[in-house]
Structures are given as C-alpha cells and as structure tokens.
mmCIF file of C-alpha atoms in Angstrom:
data_model
loop_
_atom_site.group_PDB
_atom_site.id
_atom_site.type_symbol
_atom_site.label_atom_id
_atom_site.label_comp_id
_atom_site.label_asym_id
_atom_site.label_seq_id
_atom_site.Cartn_x
_atom_site.Cartn_y
_atom_site.Cartn_z
ATOM 1 C CA ALA A 1 111.590 99.207 108.582
ATOM 2 C CA LEU A 2 113.766 101.785 106.789
ATOM 3 C CA ILE A 3 116.467 99.193 106.140
ATOM 4 C CA HIS A 4 113.914 96.621 104.933
ATOM 5 C CA ALA A 5 112.396 99.222 102.556
ATOM 6 C CA GLY A 6 115.864 100.011 101.153
ATOM 7 C CA LEU A 7 115.807 103.564 102.470
ATOM 8 C CA TRP A 8 118.598 103.236 105.025
ATOM 9 C CA PRO A 9 121.957 101.461 104.813
ATOM 10 C CA ALA A 10 121.858 97.782 105.727
ATOM 11 C CA GLU A 11 124.767 98.529 108.036
ATOM 12 C CA PRO A 12 123.672 101.725 109.802
ATOM 13 C CA PRO A 13 126.563 104.094 110.529
ATOM 14 C CA THR A 14 125.718 104.184 114.256
ATOM 15 C CA ASP A 15 123.596 102.384 116.809
ATOM 16 C CA THR A 16 120.046 102.936 115.523
ATOM 17 C CA GLU A 17 118.834 103.633 119.047
ATOM 18 C CA GLN A 18 121.286 106.535 119.257
ATOM 19 C CA GLN A 19 120.964 107.841 115.676
ATOM 20 C CA PRO A 20 120.458 111.603 115.823
ATOM 21 C CA MET A 21 117.671 113.072 113.752
ATOM 22 C CA ASP A 22 119.422 114.677 110.820
ATOM 23 C CA GLU A 23 118.415 115.550 107.260
ATOM 24 C CA ALA A 24 119.215 112.086 105.867
ATOM 25 C CA LEU A 25 117.163 110.277 108.510
ATOM 26 C CA CYS A 26 114.293 112.768 108.242
ATOM 27 C CA VAL A 27 114.152 112.320 104.460
ATOM 28 C CA ALA A 28 114.334 108.501 104.774
ATOM 29 C CA ILE A 29 111.457 108.449 107.278
ATOM 30 C CA HIS A 30 109.295 110.689 105.114
ATOM 31 C CA ARG A 31 110.127 108.688 101.966
ATOM 32 C CA PHE A 32 108.985 105.564 103.851
ATOM 33 C CA LEU A 33 105.737 107.272 104.832
ATOM 34 C CA ALA A 34 105.244 108.569 101.286
ATOM 35 C CA GLN A 35 105.495 105.013 99.919
ATOM 36 C CA THR A 36 102.523 103.821 101.953
ATOM 37 C CA ALA A 37 99.048 103.466 100.472
ATOM 38 C CA SER A 38 97.749 106.290 102.657
ATOM 39 C CA PHE A 39 95.898 108.997 100.756
ATOM 40 C CA VAL A 40 97.067 111.685 103.186
ATOM 41 C CA LEU A 41 100.624 112.471 104.228
ATOM 42 C CA MET A 42 101.487 115.452 106.367
ATOM 43 C CA VAL A 43 104.935 116.851 107.042
ATOM 44 C CA SER A 44 105.268 118.911 110.195
ATOM 45 C CA LEU A 45 107.140 122.187 109.973
ATOM 46 C CA GLU A 46 109.194 121.136 112.982
ATOM 47 C CA ASP A 47 110.454 118.050 111.103
ATOM 48 C CA ALA A 48 111.036 119.942 107.852
ATOM 49 C CA LEU A 49 113.059 122.599 109.674
ATOM 50 C CA GLY A 50 115.050 120.091 111.734
ATOM 51 C CA MET A 51 113.664 121.267 115.060
ATOM 52 C CA ALA A 52 114.240 118.964 118.032
ATOM 53 C CA GLU A 53 111.105 120.023 119.932
ATOM 54 C CA GLN A 54 107.492 120.601 118.975
ATOM 55 C CA MET A 55 106.262 124.171 119.037
ATOM 56 C CA ASN A 56 103.171 123.336 121.070
ATOM 57 C CA LEU A 57 102.340 120.338 123.240
ATOM 58 C CA PRO A 58 98.649 119.814 124.023
ATOM 59 C CA GLY A 59 97.669 119.688 127.659
ATOM 60 C CA THR A 60 100.688 121.473 129.115
ATOM 61 C CA ILE A 61 100.499 124.738 130.991
ATOM 62 C CA PHE A 62 103.699 125.158 132.984
ATOM 63 C CA GLU A 63 105.952 122.449 131.507
ATOM 64 C CA HIS A 64 106.262 123.841 127.973
ATOM 65 C CA PRO A 65 106.077 127.444 126.694
ATOM 66 C CA ASN A 66 103.147 126.874 124.310
ATOM 67 C CA TRP A 67 102.293 129.619 121.830
ATOM 68 C CA ARG A 68 105.442 131.563 122.735
ATOM 69 C CA ARG A 69 107.967 129.577 120.727
ATOM 70 C CA ARG A 70 108.824 130.709 117.231
ATOM 71 C CA LEU A 71 109.948 128.883 114.097
ATOM 72 C CA PRO A 72 113.634 129.429 113.255
ATOM 73 C CA LEU A 73 112.678 130.909 109.844
ATOM 74 C CA ASN A 74 109.959 133.313 108.822
ATOM 75 C CA VAL A 75 107.285 132.253 106.344
ATOM 76 C CA SER A 76 109.038 133.779 103.335
ATOM 77 C CA GLU A 77 112.246 131.856 104.133
ATOM 78 C CA ILE A 78 110.764 128.403 104.765
ATOM 79 C CA PHE A 79 110.396 127.347 101.133
ATOM 80 C CA HIS A 80 113.926 128.461 100.310
ATOM 81 C CA ASP A 81 115.501 126.351 103.059
ATOM 82 C CA PRO A 82 117.654 123.504 101.612
ATOM 83 C CA MET A 83 116.376 120.898 104.102
ATOM 84 C CA VAL A 84 112.735 121.815 103.460
ATOM 85 C CA LEU A 85 113.284 121.647 99.688
ATOM 86 C CA SER A 86 115.091 118.294 99.979
ATOM 87 C CA LEU A 87 112.342 116.796 102.127
ATOM 88 C CA LEU A 88 109.502 118.058 99.931
ATOM 89 C CA SER A 89 111.268 116.892 96.780
ATOM 90 C CA ALA A 90 111.716 113.383 98.208
ATOM 91 C CA VAL A 91 108.071 113.165 99.300
ATOM 92 C CA ARG A 92 106.843 114.503 95.955
ATOM 93 C CA LYS A 93 108.979 111.956 94.085
ATOM 94 C CA GLU A 94 107.726 109.025 96.171
ATOM 95 C CA ARG A 95 104.082 110.072 96.146
ATOM 96 C CA GLY A 96 104.101 110.641 92.414
ATOM 97 C CA SER A 97 105.275 107.151 91.499
ATOM 98 C CA ASN A 98 104.327 104.885 94.413
ATOM 99 C CA ARG A 99 101.106 106.254 95.845
ATOM 100 C CA ALA A 100 99.002 103.106 95.413
ATOM 101 C CA ARG A 101 101.771 100.617 96.182
ATOM 102 C CA PRO A 102 102.200 99.610 99.840
ATOM 103 C CA VAL A 103 105.682 99.571 101.389
ATOM 104 C CA GLY A 104 107.493 96.394 100.425
ATOM 105 C CA GLY A 105 104.899 95.670 97.720
#
C-alpha cells in the first residue's frame, strides 16, 4: 500500500517482510494514514519515540510489566525529539492538504 501510494520506494531497499521499523518507515506509514478520509488520526507515543514495544498491553498480568515501564524521554523532552518533530510535521502536512481525499484518489 505504501508503494502504491508513492510513499515508499518502488524497489524497497530490503525484503518488506524483514524491514525494521525506523524513522523513514514510521513517517511513511503515518503519512499514508494521514491521507485517508478519516476525521481522526492518532499517533501513539511509542511509535513517535521509535519504541519497539507497547508500554501497556491489556489483559496481561505476568507476561508484560504493565504500568511499570517508562517512556525513554520525559514530557518536556518529547516535543524536542527530532523523530517526534519529523513525524508530526509529516502528519500535519498531509492532513492539511489531503484530509478529504482518500488514498489513491
């Protein structure tokens, strides 16, 4: 879908099944979502900060340390982080100009 929408190279640099989540892929995914006709788009802090695991997983007691994990940055640092700023800028740009146009439309 990212390739079809022109948000990812037609010849991906690696096997797409093995592509690690990095800033470029995270931004491409969120740009794709921002281009949809949805009125609501949420960006999780875990994605914006490049975290590999969710902070809390519903329904787990022993398997995951819910409510004990911490974000890698404190609140005052989050909106100064280059990846967060890049992601929010990309989403803002897409939502501002393409909000009513569906992907591929």
